[in-house]
mmCIF file of C-alpha atoms in Angstrom:
data_model
loop_
_atom_site.group_PDB
_atom_site.id
_atom_site.type_symbol
_atom_site.label_atom_id
_atom_site.label_comp_id
_atom_site.label_asym_id
_atom_site.label_seq_id
_atom_site.Cartn_x
_atom_site.Cartn_y
_atom_site.Cartn_z
ATOM 1 C CA GLU A 1 -1.053 -10.986 -19.649
ATOM 2 C CA THR A 2 -3.474 -8.009 -19.545
ATOM 3 C CA GLY A 3 -2.724 -5.233 -17.644
ATOM 4 C CA VAL A 4 -5.856 -5.135 -15.348
ATOM 5 C CA THR A 5 -7.039 -8.447 -14.179
ATOM 6 C CA GLN A 6 -9.849 -9.076 -11.986
ATOM 7 C CA THR A 7 -11.125 -11.751 -10.398
ATOM 8 C CA PRO A 8 -13.589 -14.101 -10.164
ATOM 9 C CA ARG A 9 -15.040 -13.013 -13.237
ATOM 10 C CA HIS A 10 -18.706 -14.550 -12.430
ATOM 11 C CA LEU A 11 -20.185 -14.219 -8.005
ATOM 12 C CA VAL A 12 -23.309 -15.172 -7.120
ATOM 13 C CA MET A 13 -23.923 -14.887 -3.423
ATOM 14 C CA GLY A 14 -26.835 -14.576 -0.860
ATOM 15 C CA MET A 15 -27.460 -11.577 0.638
ATOM 16 C CA THR A 16 -25.929 -12.914 4.115
ATOM 17 C CA ASN A 17 -22.540 -14.094 2.863
ATOM 18 C CA LYS A 18 -18.942 -12.436 2.885
ATOM 19 C CA LYS A 19 -16.838 -12.893 -0.238
ATOM 20 C CA SER A 20 -14.257 -10.741 -2.368
ATOM 21 C CA LEU A 21 -13.505 -8.919 -5.486
ATOM 22 C CA LYS A 22 -9.746 -9.070 -6.121
ATOM 23 C CA CYS A 23 -8.461 -6.829 -8.572
ATOM 24 C CA GLU A 24 -4.617 -7.131 -9.585
ATOM 25 C CA GLN A 25 -2.695 -4.194 -12.178
ATOM 26 C CA HIS A 26 0.263 -4.918 -13.979
ATOM 27 C CA LEU A 27 1.066 -1.683 -15.173
ATOM 28 C CA GLY A 28 3.291 -0.201 -12.337
ATOM 29 C CA HIS A 29 0.167 2.599 -11.433
ATOM 30 C CA ASN A 30 0.255 4.220 -8.194
ATOM 31 C CA ALA A 31 -3.431 5.001 -8.309
ATOM 32 C CA MET A 32 -6.844 2.161 -8.257
ATOM 33 C CA TYR A 33 -9.985 2.856 -8.597
ATOM 34 C CA TRP A 34 -13.965 0.465 -7.662
ATOM 35 C CA TYR A 35 -16.642 1.769 -10.430
ATOM 36 C CA LYS A 36 -19.815 0.159 -10.261
ATOM 37 C CA GLN A 37 -21.869 -0.645 -13.782
ATOM 38 C CA SER A 38 -25.592 -1.135 -13.659
ATOM 39 C CA ALA A 39 -28.122 -1.033 -16.495
ATOM 40 C CA LYS A 40 -28.847 1.622 -18.190
ATOM 41 C CA LYS A 41 -26.807 4.370 -15.296
ATOM 42 C CA PRO A 42 -23.601 5.744 -16.155
ATOM 43 C CA LEU A 43 -20.979 4.305 -14.323
ATOM 44 C CA GLU A 44 -20.230 5.191 -11.084
ATOM 45 C CA LEU A 45 -16.764 6.182 -8.873
ATOM 46 C CA MET A 46 -16.751 3.916 -5.833
ATOM 47 C CA PHE A 47 -13.626 4.671 -4.276
ATOM 48 C CA VAL A 48 -10.172 5.718 -5.205
ATOM 49 C CA TYR A 49 -6.992 4.780 -3.729
ATOM 50 C CA ASN A 50 -3.613 6.567 -4.200
ATOM 51 C CA PHE A 51 0.388 5.524 -3.146
ATOM 52 C CA LYS A 52 -2.386 2.834 -1.311
ATOM 53 C CA GLU A 53 -4.404 5.247 0.778
ATOM 54 C CA GLN A 54 -7.880 5.703 0.257
ATOM 55 C CA THR A 55 -8.216 9.263 -0.993
ATOM 56 C CA GLU A 56 -12.264 9.441 -2.466
ATOM 57 C CA ASN A 57 -15.156 7.843 -0.863
ATOM 58 C CA ASN A 58 -18.472 8.199 -2.460
ATOM 59 C CA SER A 59 -21.133 8.118 -0.553
ATOM 60 C CA VAL A 60 -21.023 4.353 -0.632
ATOM 61 C CA PRO A 61 -22.354 2.142 1.841
ATOM 62 C CA SER A 62 -20.257 0.115 4.700
ATOM 63 C CA ARG A 63 -21.268 -2.983 3.046
ATOM 64 C CA PHE A 64 -18.681 -2.262 0.474
ATOM 65 C CA SER A 65 -15.578 -2.118 2.022
ATOM 66 C CA PRO A 66 -11.881 -2.029 -0.221
ATOM 67 C CA GLU A 67 -8.668 -3.033 0.920
ATOM 68 C CA CYS A 68 -5.315 -2.082 -0.884
ATOM 69 C CA PRO A 69 -2.490 -3.629 0.753
ATOM 70 C CA ASN A 70 0.117 -2.457 -1.953
ATOM 71 C CA SER A 71 -0.244 -0.444 -5.396
ATOM 72 C CA SER A 72 -0.473 -3.351 -7.613
ATOM 73 C CA HIS A 73 -3.761 -4.862 -5.431
ATOM 74 C CA LEU A 74 -7.167 -3.767 -4.905
ATOM 75 C CA PHE A 75 -10.026 -6.315 -3.043
ATOM 76 C CA LEU A 76 -13.598 -5.160 -2.225
ATOM 77 C CA HIS A 77 -14.717 -6.883 0.521
ATOM 78 C CA LEU A 78 -18.333 -7.558 0.509
ATOM 79 C CA HIS A 79 -21.190 -8.669 3.104
ATOM 80 C CA THR A 80 -24.461 -8.207 3.887
ATOM 81 C CA LEU A 81 -25.188 -7.298 0.542
ATOM 82 C CA GLN A 82 -28.919 -6.184 -1.371
ATOM 83 C CA PRO A 83 -30.737 -7.458 -4.817
ATOM 84 C CA GLU A 84 -29.776 -3.389 -6.231
ATOM 85 C CA ASP A 85 -25.988 -4.102 -5.469
ATOM 86 C CA SER A 86 -26.009 -6.683 -8.501
ATOM 87 C CA ALA A 87 -23.915 -5.276 -10.900
ATOM 88 C CA LEU A 88 -20.665 -5.568 -13.391
ATOM 89 C CA TYR A 89 -18.150 -3.879 -10.589
ATOM 90 C CA LEU A 90 -14.677 -2.441 -12.319
ATOM 91 C CA CYS A 91 -11.584 -2.272 -11.102
ATOM 92 C CA ALA A 92 -8.815 0.625 -13.136
ATOM 93 C CA SER A 93 -5.578 1.639 -12.428
ATOM 94 C CA SER A 94 -3.806 4.634 -13.769
ATOM 95 C CA GLN A 95 -0.515 7.037 -13.340
ATOM 96 C CA VAL A 96 -1.596 10.110 -11.397
ATOM 97 C CA ASP A 97 2.081 11.509 -11.274
ATOM 98 C CA ARG A 98 1.830 12.525 -15.065
ATOM 99 C CA ARG A 99 -0.537 14.871 -16.789
ATOM 100 C CA ASN A 100 -1.430 13.142 -20.025
ATOM 101 C CA THR A 101 -2.589 9.544 -18.423
ATOM 102 C CA GLU A 102 -4.787 7.678 -18.711
ATOM 103 C CA ALA A 103 -7.155 4.816 -16.981
ATOM 104 C CA PHE A 104 -6.968 1.329 -17.725
ATOM 105 C CA PHE A 105 -9.551 -1.302 -16.859
ATOM 106 C CA GLY A 106 -9.776 -4.899 -16.299
ATOM 107 C CA GLN A 107 -13.100 -6.991 -17.229
ATOM 108 C CA GLY A 108 -15.064 -6.642 -14.363
ATOM 109 C CA THR A 109 -17.016 -9.054 -12.107
ATOM 110 C CA ARG A 110 -20.403 -9.404 -13.018
ATOM 111 C CA LEU A 111 -22.129 -9.427 -9.678
ATOM 112 C CA THR A 112 -25.381 -11.323 -8.669
ATOM 113 C CA VAL A 113 -27.038 -10.908 -5.107
ATOM 114 C CA VAL A 114 -29.875 -13.135 -4.052
ATOM 115 C CA ALA B 1 -20.191 18.668 -10.886
ATOM 116 C CA GLN B 2 -19.032 17.675 -14.224
ATOM 117 C CA THR B 3 -21.487 15.748 -15.748
ATOM 118 C CA VAL B 4 -21.498 13.905 -19.188
ATOM 119 C CA THR B 5 -24.571 13.026 -21.521
ATOM 120 C CA GLN B 6 -24.721 10.638 -24.418
ATOM 121 C CA SER B 7 -28.365 11.588 -26.089
ATOM 122 C CA GLN B 8 -28.218 8.993 -28.087
ATOM 123 C CA PRO B 9 -28.901 5.386 -26.700
ATOM 124 C CA GLU B 10 -28.299 3.160 -29.197
ATOM 125 C CA MET B 11 -27.104 3.587 -32.672
ATOM 126 C CA SER B 12 -26.728 1.020 -35.729
ATOM 127 C CA VAL B 13 -24.711 2.055 -39.382
ATOM 128 C CA GLN B 14 -24.178 -0.767 -42.164
ATOM 129 C CA GLU B 15 -20.559 -2.446 -42.531
ATOM 130 C CA ALA B 16 -18.005 0.096 -44.061
ATOM 131 C CA GLU B 17 -20.546 3.454 -43.333
ATOM 132 C CA THR B 18 -19.858 6.304 -41.378
ATOM 133 C CA VAL B 19 -21.514 7.292 -37.961
ATOM 134 C CA THR B 20 -21.062 9.845 -35.356
ATOM 135 C CA LEU B 21 -21.454 9.503 -31.943
ATOM 136 C CA SER B 22 -23.269 12.716 -29.350
ATOM 137 C CA CYS B 23 -21.548 13.759 -26.857
ATOM 138 C CA THR B 24 -21.872 16.990 -24.817
ATOM 139 C CA TYR B 25 -20.270 17.806 -21.173
ATOM 140 C CA ASP B 26 -20.939 20.114 -18.455
ATOM 141 C CA THR B 27 -17.738 21.611 -16.880
ATOM 142 C CA SER B 28 -16.457 24.727 -14.967
ATOM 143 C CA GLU B 29 -12.859 24.058 -15.995
ATOM 144 C CA SER B 30 -10.560 25.325 -18.547
ATOM 145 C CA ASP B 31 -8.335 22.485 -18.673
ATOM 146 C CA TYR B 32 -9.509 18.967 -18.633
ATOM 147 C CA TYR B 33 -9.470 15.820 -20.766
ATOM 148 C CA LEU B 34 -12.134 13.567 -22.906
ATOM 149 C CA PHE B 35 -12.860 10.359 -23.845
ATOM 150 C CA TRP B 36 -14.321 7.775 -25.631
ATOM 151 C CA TYR B 37 -14.566 4.230 -24.362
ATOM 152 C CA LYS B 38 -15.406 1.127 -26.116
ATOM 153 C CA GLN B 39 -16.995 -1.886 -24.588
ATOM 154 C CA PRO B 40 -17.395 -5.017 -26.189
ATOM 155 C CA PRO B 41 -18.763 -7.647 -24.604
ATOM 156 C CA SER B 42 -16.071 -8.726 -23.421
ATOM 157 C CA ARG B 43 -16.970 -5.927 -20.887
ATOM 158 C CA GLN B 44 -13.524 -4.425 -20.753
ATOM 159 C CA MET B 45 -13.676 -0.981 -21.060
ATOM 160 C CA ILE B 46 -11.067 -0.180 -24.407
ATOM 161 C CA LEU B 47 -9.315 3.070 -25.062
ATOM 162 C CA VAL B 48 -10.720 4.545 -28.442
ATOM 163 C CA ILE B 49 -9.750 8.481 -28.195
ATOM 164 C CA ARG B 50 -7.849 11.291 -26.297
ATOM 165 C CA GLN B 51 -8.359 14.769 -26.640
ATOM 166 C CA GLU B 52 -6.816 17.653 -24.569
ATOM 167 C CA ALA B 53 -8.998 20.659 -24.080
ATOM 168 C CA TYR B 54 -5.824 23.006 -24.336
ATOM 169 C CA LYS B 55 -5.662 21.399 -28.346
ATOM 170 C CA GLN B 56 -7.876 23.370 -30.625
ATOM 171 C CA GLN B 57 -7.137 20.470 -33.073
ATOM 172 C CA ASN B 58 -9.429 17.485 -33.028
ATOM 173 C CA ALA B 59 -7.675 14.252 -32.162
ATOM 174 C CA THR B 60 -7.401 10.939 -34.545
ATOM 175 C CA GLU B 61 -6.614 7.645 -34.389
ATOM 176 C CA ASN B 62 -6.883 5.425 -37.705
ATOM 177 C CA ARG B 63 -10.548 5.278 -38.543
ATOM 178 C CA PHE B 64 -11.544 7.509 -35.580
ATOM 179 C CA SER B 65 -11.729 10.966 -35.134
ATOM 180 C CA VAL B 66 -13.605 13.513 -32.789
ATOM 181 C CA ASN B 67 -15.407 16.825 -33.442
ATOM 182 C CA PHE B 68 -14.329 18.773 -29.788
ATOM 183 C CA GLN B 69 -16.482 22.263 -30.011
ATOM 184 C CA LYS B 70 -14.715 23.225 -26.448
ATOM 185 C CA ALA B 71 -17.274 26.356 -26.338
ATOM 186 C CA ALA B 72 -20.415 24.260 -27.263
ATOM 187 C CA LYS B 73 -19.078 21.852 -24.487
ATOM 188 C CA SER B 74 -19.287 19.094 -27.666
ATOM 189 C CA PHE B 75 -17.596 15.810 -28.073
ATOM 190 C CA SER B 76 -18.956 13.795 -30.144
ATOM 191 C CA LEU B 77 -16.880 10.348 -32.035
ATOM 192 C CA LYS B 78 -16.854 9.964 -35.818
ATOM 193 C CA ILE B 79 -16.251 6.319 -36.944
ATOM 194 C CA SER B 80 -15.464 5.972 -40.264
ATOM 195 C CA ASP B 81 -15.346 2.572 -42.310
ATOM 196 C CA SER B 82 -16.861 0.879 -39.123
ATOM 197 C CA GLN B 83 -16.500 -3.095 -39.039
ATOM 198 C CA LEU B 84 -18.320 -5.543 -37.298
ATOM 199 C CA GLY B 85 -15.598 -5.268 -34.692
ATOM 200 C CA ASP B 86 -16.246 -1.815 -33.578
ATOM 201 C CA ALA B 87 -19.717 -3.635 -31.985
ATOM 202 C CA ALA B 88 -20.078 -1.740 -28.790
ATOM 203 C CA MET B 89 -21.414 0.482 -25.699
ATOM 204 C CA TYR B 90 -19.436 3.468 -26.301
ATOM 205 C CA PHE B 91 -18.617 5.621 -23.369
ATOM 206 C CA CYS B 92 -17.798 9.570 -23.347
ATOM 207 C CA ALA B 93 -16.259 10.385 -20.239
ATOM 208 C CA TYR B 94 -14.582 13.817 -18.839
ATOM 209 C CA ARG B 95 -11.307 14.054 -16.646
ATOM 210 C CA ASP B 96 -10.285 17.532 -14.911
ATOM 211 C CA SER B 97 -6.583 17.883 -15.412
ATOM 212 C CA GLY B 98 -5.038 18.908 -11.801
ATOM 213 C CA GLY B 99 -5.889 16.810 -8.812
ATOM 214 C CA SER B 100 -4.079 14.067 -6.940
ATOM 215 C CA ASN B 101 -6.848 11.779 -8.442
ATOM 216 C CA TYR B 102 -7.519 11.224 -12.080
ATOM 217 C CA LYS B 103 -11.613 10.484 -11.757
ATOM 218 C CA LEU B 104 -13.309 9.768 -14.759
ATOM 219 C CA THR B 105 -17.191 10.716 -14.927
ATOM 220 C CA PHE B 106 -18.508 8.776 -17.754
ATOM 221 C CA GLY B 107 -22.348 9.401 -19.981
ATOM 222 C CA LYS B 108 -24.863 6.514 -19.781
ATOM 223 C CA GLY B 109 -23.149 4.815 -22.714
ATOM 224 C CA THR B 110 -24.254 4.273 -26.721
ATOM 225 C CA LEU B 111 -24.860 0.963 -28.104
ATOM 226 C CA LEU B 112 -23.434 0.443 -31.832
ATOM 227 C CA THR B 113 -24.435 -2.475 -33.537
ATOM 228 C CA VAL B 114 -23.151 -2.649 -37.119
ATOM 229 C CA ASN B 115 -25.212 -4.461 -39.677
ATOM 230 C CA PRO B 116 -23.291 -6.600 -42.481
#
């Protein structure tokens, strides 16, 4: 079982749909992250959850709504998205109370908004 | 704010040869971490190598090594004896050492092609 698992791997949705992305980490980490990866652009940090509390929201539009019910699960709820929201959405986790730590990533969800 | 710049959108190398990927960054911090991540077609970001800014010695991991020039804010990745499996997008990333969040700032990436 991989350390960070994301489902679904691919998602096509209309602009009026509501869908959710799921992320689960099996590493015992206490922080989880959502990143957006668009073509020709650096990865953009969207949200950070530290001990289940949202500690960062990088000016993300409200049509993206994160949820972190526990330290192992992270969701990204999507509604009324725009075509420019099409991208690869990556989830990551890390242990923030250790100095020498690294982020582990899932394989991402390829989202296409039509 | 910290920034990371990768000036080479694409690079290619012959199998068994050596290639160097460039990365520069900007920060006012003195203590931080730098990373190289690899993203193959499977899309999963995999950590290749990590460098701690307070360590002068360049990090090495098997065929992968870095040239860390703190004063120049440069952090290049050298891949020796390149293999077909090394073909991927490579991202340079920066992270502050402190704070309650360990968020990463990424460059735009370099697409590495390995020719047989």
